[in-house]
Amino acid sequence: MVALLAAAASGWAQTTPQQQWTGTWATAPEWTGKGDMPQTTTLTDCSVRQTVRVSLGGSRLRMQLSNEFSAEPVEIKGVYVADAGDSTVIDGRSVQWLKFGGRQAVTIEAGKAVYSDAFKYKLRPLQRLSITVIYGKTPVNATSHRGSRTTSYIMKGEAKPKRPFVTTEKVDHWYSIAAIDVQDAQGSCIPVIGNSITDGRGSTTNAQNRWPDMANSVLAPQGIGLLNLGIGGNSVVRGGLSEPALKRFDRDVMGQRGFRAIVVFEGVNDIGGSTGHSEQTAKELIAAYEQFIEKGHAQGAKVIGATITPLRKSFYANEGYFFKEAARQTVNEWIRTSGQFDGVIDFDALMRDESDPTILKAALQEDWLHPNAEGYRVMGEFAAKEILRLMNQ
């Protein structure tokens, strides 16, 4: 296994030019409804301290901020990063202010995203990074990622790096932050498009134990970083929450930097909501996967498909369930045997109960649709092993 890891890391490092930007962390931006905005204040004239866990390390970074789903501009007075401690605590010695075109402040127009200027920072693989955004005037509906599974802290006024952060409200969402790239990464990244199972419903808030996190614990030291582009409730073709994967794929996946592969693990919400037209849903999912594969191959990337995990006993096991199960089996068989994907991560085979393959293993599930923390650990370690094997072929 050690030899395999070393070979995989060496091969990936050789394919990544030294000056190319490579994603070390990313999330999928979304429109933010009232329920996911702060409840006791607004973001206007406030500071928000947010925490992320990166994958790859580096010494030269840039950050992407997004206002793509807001109807008004967002005024940002300043942004600084620092090594994260517990809660709002940061290492003041590591603070680095970001600039945008040489200026500390930036206004992002509605529907747009911006990159910071490149800046020097000693970013370690897998480290927790604190990001403090100081807002001026903000939109009624921010651009956010709802399912951060990580607590963000809101303070009225401007939060100074060397002064206590006085929290007025806590929220488990990320606002404005969209991606972090490193310029001198010794490796490459893999965007993962998915739904709540990738986004981490059922994982432990602030523990960073979603399955991509657990996989990164193995992969990042070998120069491979997974980027989590999961969205809770998301569908591939239509319905669900936020933009369907067919619409967001170009921005959320193809828009990432320095990727050499893509993982597609999405479809259970399409199937679960397909009462009365499950057979058509299976055909549409396969057609969507073919589009993703074509786009990935056009950029020279391998595209890896992950099979859809069981849904019986979940809230989707209602009227028409047996047709839904038939659709899931049809789609999974195509993923495994069509030869269209460059590799397969068989989460279905991993997570299903041996005595009843239509349900998840009881010890690994949270609500018979989502895994629990132990389930995510098992999935992440399995995915890491499979990715290393596939990328070493």
XYZ file of C-alpha atoms in Angstrom:
393
model
C 0.000 0.000 0.000
C 2.841 2.421 0.811
C 4.366 1.865 -2.623
C 0.983 2.497 -4.259
C 0.527 5.766 -2.374
C 4.004 6.952 -3.287
C 3.560 6.065 -6.946
C 0.217 7.816 -7.122
C 1.572 10.945 -5.464
C 4.590 11.016 -7.766
C 2.474 10.602 -10.882
C 0.075 13.365 -9.908
C 2.813 15.813 -9.003
C 4.454 15.360 -12.392
C 1.258 16.309 -14.249
C 0.733 19.592 -12.396
C 2.750 22.618 -13.626
C 4.348 24.510 -10.761
C 2.703 27.851 -11.576
C -0.790 26.520 -12.198
C -3.548 27.383 -9.759
C -4.971 24.315 -8.041
C -8.031 24.142 -5.828
C -7.419 23.204 -2.197
C -10.939 23.965 -0.939
C -14.240 24.842 -2.570
C -17.947 24.847 -1.905
C -21.017 25.196 -4.117
C -22.620 28.668 -3.880
C -26.391 28.935 -3.490
C -29.212 31.450 -3.214
C -29.960 32.122 0.446
C -33.532 32.242 1.685
C -34.713 33.989 4.842
C -34.350 30.855 6.955
C -30.619 30.623 6.214
C -29.848 34.299 6.792
C -28.914 35.540 10.279
C -32.026 35.642 12.476
C -31.110 38.376 14.995
C -29.178 40.744 12.741
C -28.246 41.248 9.096
C -24.823 40.892 7.537
C -24.670 44.639 6.861
C -21.918 46.347 8.878
C -21.035 43.059 10.532
C -18.041 40.725 10.501
C -18.356 36.998 9.902
C -15.617 34.608 11.046
C -15.774 31.327 9.125
C -13.663 28.183 9.211
C -12.737 25.749 6.437
C -10.504 22.691 6.274
C -8.281 22.699 3.202
C -6.808 19.700 1.409
C -3.516 20.633 -0.275
C -0.895 22.929 1.220
C 1.040 25.745 -0.438
C 2.775 29.060 0.125
C 0.996 31.253 -2.441
C -2.806 31.488 -2.335
C -5.807 33.289 -3.728
C -9.461 33.248 -2.661
C -12.681 33.420 -4.645
C -15.653 35.294 -3.211
C -19.102 34.906 -4.760
C -22.168 37.123 -5.065
C -23.540 35.040 -7.933
C -26.950 34.331 -6.399
C -27.684 37.771 -4.981
C -29.827 40.453 -6.576
C -27.820 43.394 -5.188
C -24.092 44.185 -4.840
C -22.237 43.181 -1.687
C -19.782 45.654 -0.151
C -16.810 44.033 1.564
C -14.589 46.319 3.621
C -11.916 43.710 4.198
C -11.034 40.034 4.400
C -8.251 38.379 6.386
C -7.209 34.780 6.937
C -5.408 33.165 9.851
C -4.668 29.766 11.324
C -7.864 28.726 13.128
C -8.076 27.810 16.796
C -11.184 26.815 18.743
C -14.405 28.704 18.082
C -13.470 32.306 17.121
C -9.853 32.057 18.280
C -7.187 32.712 15.640
C -3.399 32.799 15.650
C -2.714 36.513 15.384
C 0.835 35.894 14.146
C -0.521 34.245 10.997
C -2.986 36.959 9.960
C -2.859 37.958 6.305
C -5.143 40.606 4.789
C -6.386 39.988 1.271
C -6.342 42.594 -1.470
C -8.388 42.951 -4.616
C -6.646 44.833 -7.405
C -4.320 46.248 -4.756
C -7.189 47.468 -2.533
C -8.455 46.055 0.738
C -12.121 46.745 -0.012
C -14.128 45.284 -2.868
C -17.700 45.533 -4.101
C -18.972 42.454 -5.903
C -21.798 43.126 -8.324
C -24.932 41.008 -8.355
C -24.411 37.749 -10.235
C -20.607 38.008 -10.129
C -17.629 36.455 -8.359
C -14.118 37.831 -7.794
C -10.654 36.513 -6.973
C -8.343 38.139 -4.490
C -4.838 39.053 -5.513
C -2.321 36.286 -4.919
C -0.809 36.400 -1.426
C 1.853 34.538 0.526
C 0.722 32.211 3.303
C 2.158 29.073 4.886
C -0.829 26.801 4.307
C -0.371 23.288 5.619
C -2.149 20.268 4.136
C -5.425 19.543 5.948
C -5.167 22.582 8.188
C -8.164 24.559 9.460
C -8.165 28.096 8.097
C -10.132 31.000 9.579
C -11.609 33.539 7.150
C -12.985 36.828 8.510
C -15.162 38.857 6.134
C -15.982 42.442 7.134
C -19.131 43.632 5.390
C -20.490 47.032 4.484
C -23.880 47.054 2.784
C -25.153 43.574 1.924
C -27.963 42.051 -0.180
C -31.249 40.938 1.343
C -30.415 37.426 0.166
C -26.730 36.556 0.399
C -24.847 34.041 -1.687
C -23.973 31.245 0.711
C -23.511 27.541 1.191
C -26.251 26.376 3.527
C -24.834 23.011 4.569
C -21.445 24.080 5.908
C -21.605 21.653 8.869
C -19.264 24.234 10.354
C -20.211 27.088 12.685
C -19.704 30.663 11.519
C -19.679 33.538 14.000
C -21.222 36.975 13.447
C -20.057 40.136 15.193
C -21.483 43.635 14.827
C -18.962 46.105 13.433
C -15.410 45.462 12.264
C -13.557 42.557 13.850
C -9.918 43.465 14.430
C -7.428 40.583 14.292
C -5.844 41.356 17.671
C -9.042 42.132 19.568
C -11.613 39.725 20.992
C -14.306 38.611 18.572
C -17.631 39.417 20.259
C -20.175 36.968 18.860
C -23.766 38.154 18.482
C -25.061 35.143 16.531
C -23.879 31.714 15.400
C -24.958 30.092 12.134
C -24.014 26.855 10.413
C -23.619 28.411 6.955
C -20.789 29.906 4.905
C -21.357 33.347 3.355
C -19.580 34.723 0.263
C -16.569 32.369 0.362
C -16.443 30.007 -2.626
C -12.929 28.649 -3.210
C -9.264 28.750 -2.228
C -6.506 27.994 -4.740
C -2.795 27.361 -4.227
C -0.258 28.186 -6.920
C 2.554 25.912 -5.852
C 0.604 22.762 -4.994
C 2.512 19.505 -5.273
C -0.457 17.652 -6.717
C -3.926 18.054 -8.176
C -7.533 18.252 -7.086
C -10.702 16.272 -7.790
C -14.064 18.094 -7.728
C -16.902 15.941 -6.347
C -20.429 16.840 -7.438
C -23.104 15.449 -5.172
C -26.094 15.952 -2.903
C -26.539 15.881 0.885
C -24.612 12.615 1.251
C -21.526 14.422 -0.064
C -22.485 17.678 1.660
C -22.430 15.724 4.908
C -25.896 15.486 6.412
C -25.508 13.132 9.359
C -21.877 14.094 9.944
C -20.732 15.923 13.092
C -20.843 19.727 13.050
C -17.321 21.189 13.259
C -15.685 17.743 13.144
C -14.926 17.876 9.401
C -15.922 14.217 8.990
C -17.937 14.160 5.781
C -16.808 11.364 3.463
C -14.684 13.710 1.267
C -12.985 14.984 4.453
C -12.213 11.450 5.540
C -10.885 10.641 2.072
C -8.719 13.771 2.113
C -7.068 12.600 5.327
C -5.577 9.817 3.205
C -5.300 11.574 -0.160
C -3.998 15.052 0.674
C -0.636 13.859 2.071
C -0.249 12.078 -1.295
C -0.902 15.249 -3.309
C -4.570 14.674 -4.136
C -7.307 16.949 -2.791
C -11.055 16.364 -3.064
C -13.216 19.479 -3.455
C -16.681 19.057 -1.940
C -19.315 20.461 -4.331
C -22.220 18.679 -2.660
C -25.509 20.491 -2.028
C -28.160 19.156 0.333
C -31.369 18.183 -1.462
C -29.801 18.628 -4.886
C -30.980 16.748 -7.972
C -29.230 16.100 -11.276
C -31.929 16.813 -13.857
C -34.742 18.778 -12.202
C -36.390 19.507 -8.877
C -34.559 19.312 -5.599
C -32.870 22.245 -3.880
C -30.655 24.832 -5.573
C -29.722 24.563 -9.227
C -29.755 20.986 -10.565
C -26.381 19.448 -11.344
C -26.984 19.704 -15.087
C -27.124 23.481 -14.732
C -24.403 23.996 -12.127
C -21.862 21.492 -13.449
C -19.982 23.975 -15.639
C -19.534 26.492 -12.819
C -19.144 24.236 -9.779
C -17.048 21.478 -11.364
C -15.543 22.580 -14.675
C -14.775 25.996 -13.172
C -12.354 24.516 -10.633
C -8.618 24.863 -11.187
C -5.964 22.179 -11.560
C -8.215 19.119 -11.583
C -7.195 15.821 -13.151
C -10.351 13.858 -12.366
C -14.008 14.367 -11.426
C -16.251 12.281 -9.160
C -19.987 12.141 -9.933
C -22.067 10.898 -6.980
C -25.591 12.166 -7.419
C -29.014 10.907 -8.447
C -30.806 9.568 -5.374
C -33.018 12.666 -5.095
C -34.068 12.394 -8.742
C -35.006 8.752 -8.181
C -36.594 9.366 -4.786
C -38.865 12.042 -6.205
C -39.711 10.111 -9.372
C -43.071 8.645 -8.386
C -44.890 7.709 -11.593
C -41.981 8.181 -13.980
C -39.050 6.264 -12.516
C -38.083 4.587 -15.801
C -37.837 7.953 -17.548
C -35.813 9.329 -14.637
C -33.265 6.520 -15.023
C -32.851 7.358 -18.723
C -32.443 11.053 -17.972
C -29.845 10.390 -15.287
C -27.778 8.258 -17.633
C -27.993 10.949 -20.335
C -26.825 13.543 -17.788
C -23.890 11.376 -16.726
C -22.902 11.057 -20.390
C -22.799 14.854 -20.650
C -20.609 15.097 -17.546
C -18.256 12.451 -18.932
C -17.999 14.211 -22.292
C -17.195 17.553 -20.672
C -14.619 16.054 -18.323
C -12.887 14.149 -21.114
C -12.788 17.305 -23.234
C -10.592 18.823 -20.497
C -8.381 15.739 -20.284
C -9.825 14.615 -16.946
C -10.834 11.158 -15.827
C -14.475 10.949 -14.767
C -15.308 8.545 -11.949
C -18.864 7.431 -11.242
C -20.137 6.487 -7.797
C -23.097 4.153 -7.456
C -26.294 5.338 -5.731
C -26.784 3.992 -2.211
C -29.999 2.306 -0.966
C -33.089 4.315 -0.026
C -35.613 1.823 1.343
C -36.813 2.649 4.888
C -36.070 6.328 4.176
C -38.675 9.012 3.543
C -38.438 8.109 -0.165
C -39.812 4.605 0.484
C -43.396 5.662 -0.176
C -45.816 5.187 -3.074
C -44.085 3.731 -6.099
C -41.010 2.651 -4.138
C -40.517 -0.576 -6.100
C -40.323 1.413 -9.355
C -37.779 3.717 -7.717
C -35.685 0.737 -6.648
C -35.806 -0.631 -10.189
C -34.578 2.745 -11.486
C -31.738 2.766 -8.938
C -30.684 -0.708 -9.989
C -30.807 0.286 -13.674
C -28.655 3.364 -13.107
C -26.157 1.519 -10.912
C -25.819 -1.278 -13.451
C -25.050 1.312 -16.135
C -22.462 3.012 -13.912
C -20.749 -0.318 -13.219
C -20.852 -1.944 -16.655
C -21.287 0.625 -19.438
C -17.586 1.428 -19.598
C -18.387 5.121 -19.987
C -16.890 6.160 -16.664
C -13.131 5.831 -16.302
C -13.638 4.178 -12.934
C -16.296 3.331 -10.385
C -16.549 3.897 -6.635
C -19.161 1.312 -5.649
C -20.699 2.981 -2.608
C -23.832 0.869 -3.063
C -21.930 -2.398 -2.644
C -20.012 -0.930 0.283
C -22.960 0.453 2.255
C -25.826 -1.954 1.571
C -26.906 -4.580 4.058
C -25.646 -8.054 3.120
C -28.961 -9.710 3.968
C -31.111 -7.019 2.330
C -29.344 -4.998 -0.385
C -32.206 -2.480 -0.601
C -31.300 -0.905 2.768
C -28.207 0.625 4.292
C -26.250 -1.228 6.948
C -27.934 -0.338 10.221
C -24.685 0.525 11.991
C -23.684 3.008 9.248
C -26.927 4.940 8.710
C -28.477 8.035 10.255
C -32.005 8.042 8.753
C -31.863 5.169 6.224
C -30.852 7.605 3.477
C -27.847 9.404 4.931
C -24.859 7.718 6.568
C -23.856 8.573 10.116
C -20.346 9.660 11.110
C -19.095 6.077 11.090
C -20.657 5.526 7.678
C -18.861 8.575 6.320
C -15.569 7.319 7.729
C -16.049 3.983 5.977
C -17.038 5.704 2.724
C -14.128 8.137 2.825
C -11.478 5.505 3.453
C -12.968 3.291 0.748
C -13.136 6.166 -1.744
C -9.518 7.133 -1.064
C -8.347 3.597 -1.739
C -10.357 3.382 -4.952
C -9.211 6.802 -6.199
C -5.560 5.952 -5.615
C -6.026 2.668 -7.460
C -7.833 4.295 -10.398
C -5.407 7.180 -10.760
C -2.427 4.844 -10.629
C -3.647 2.761 -13.579
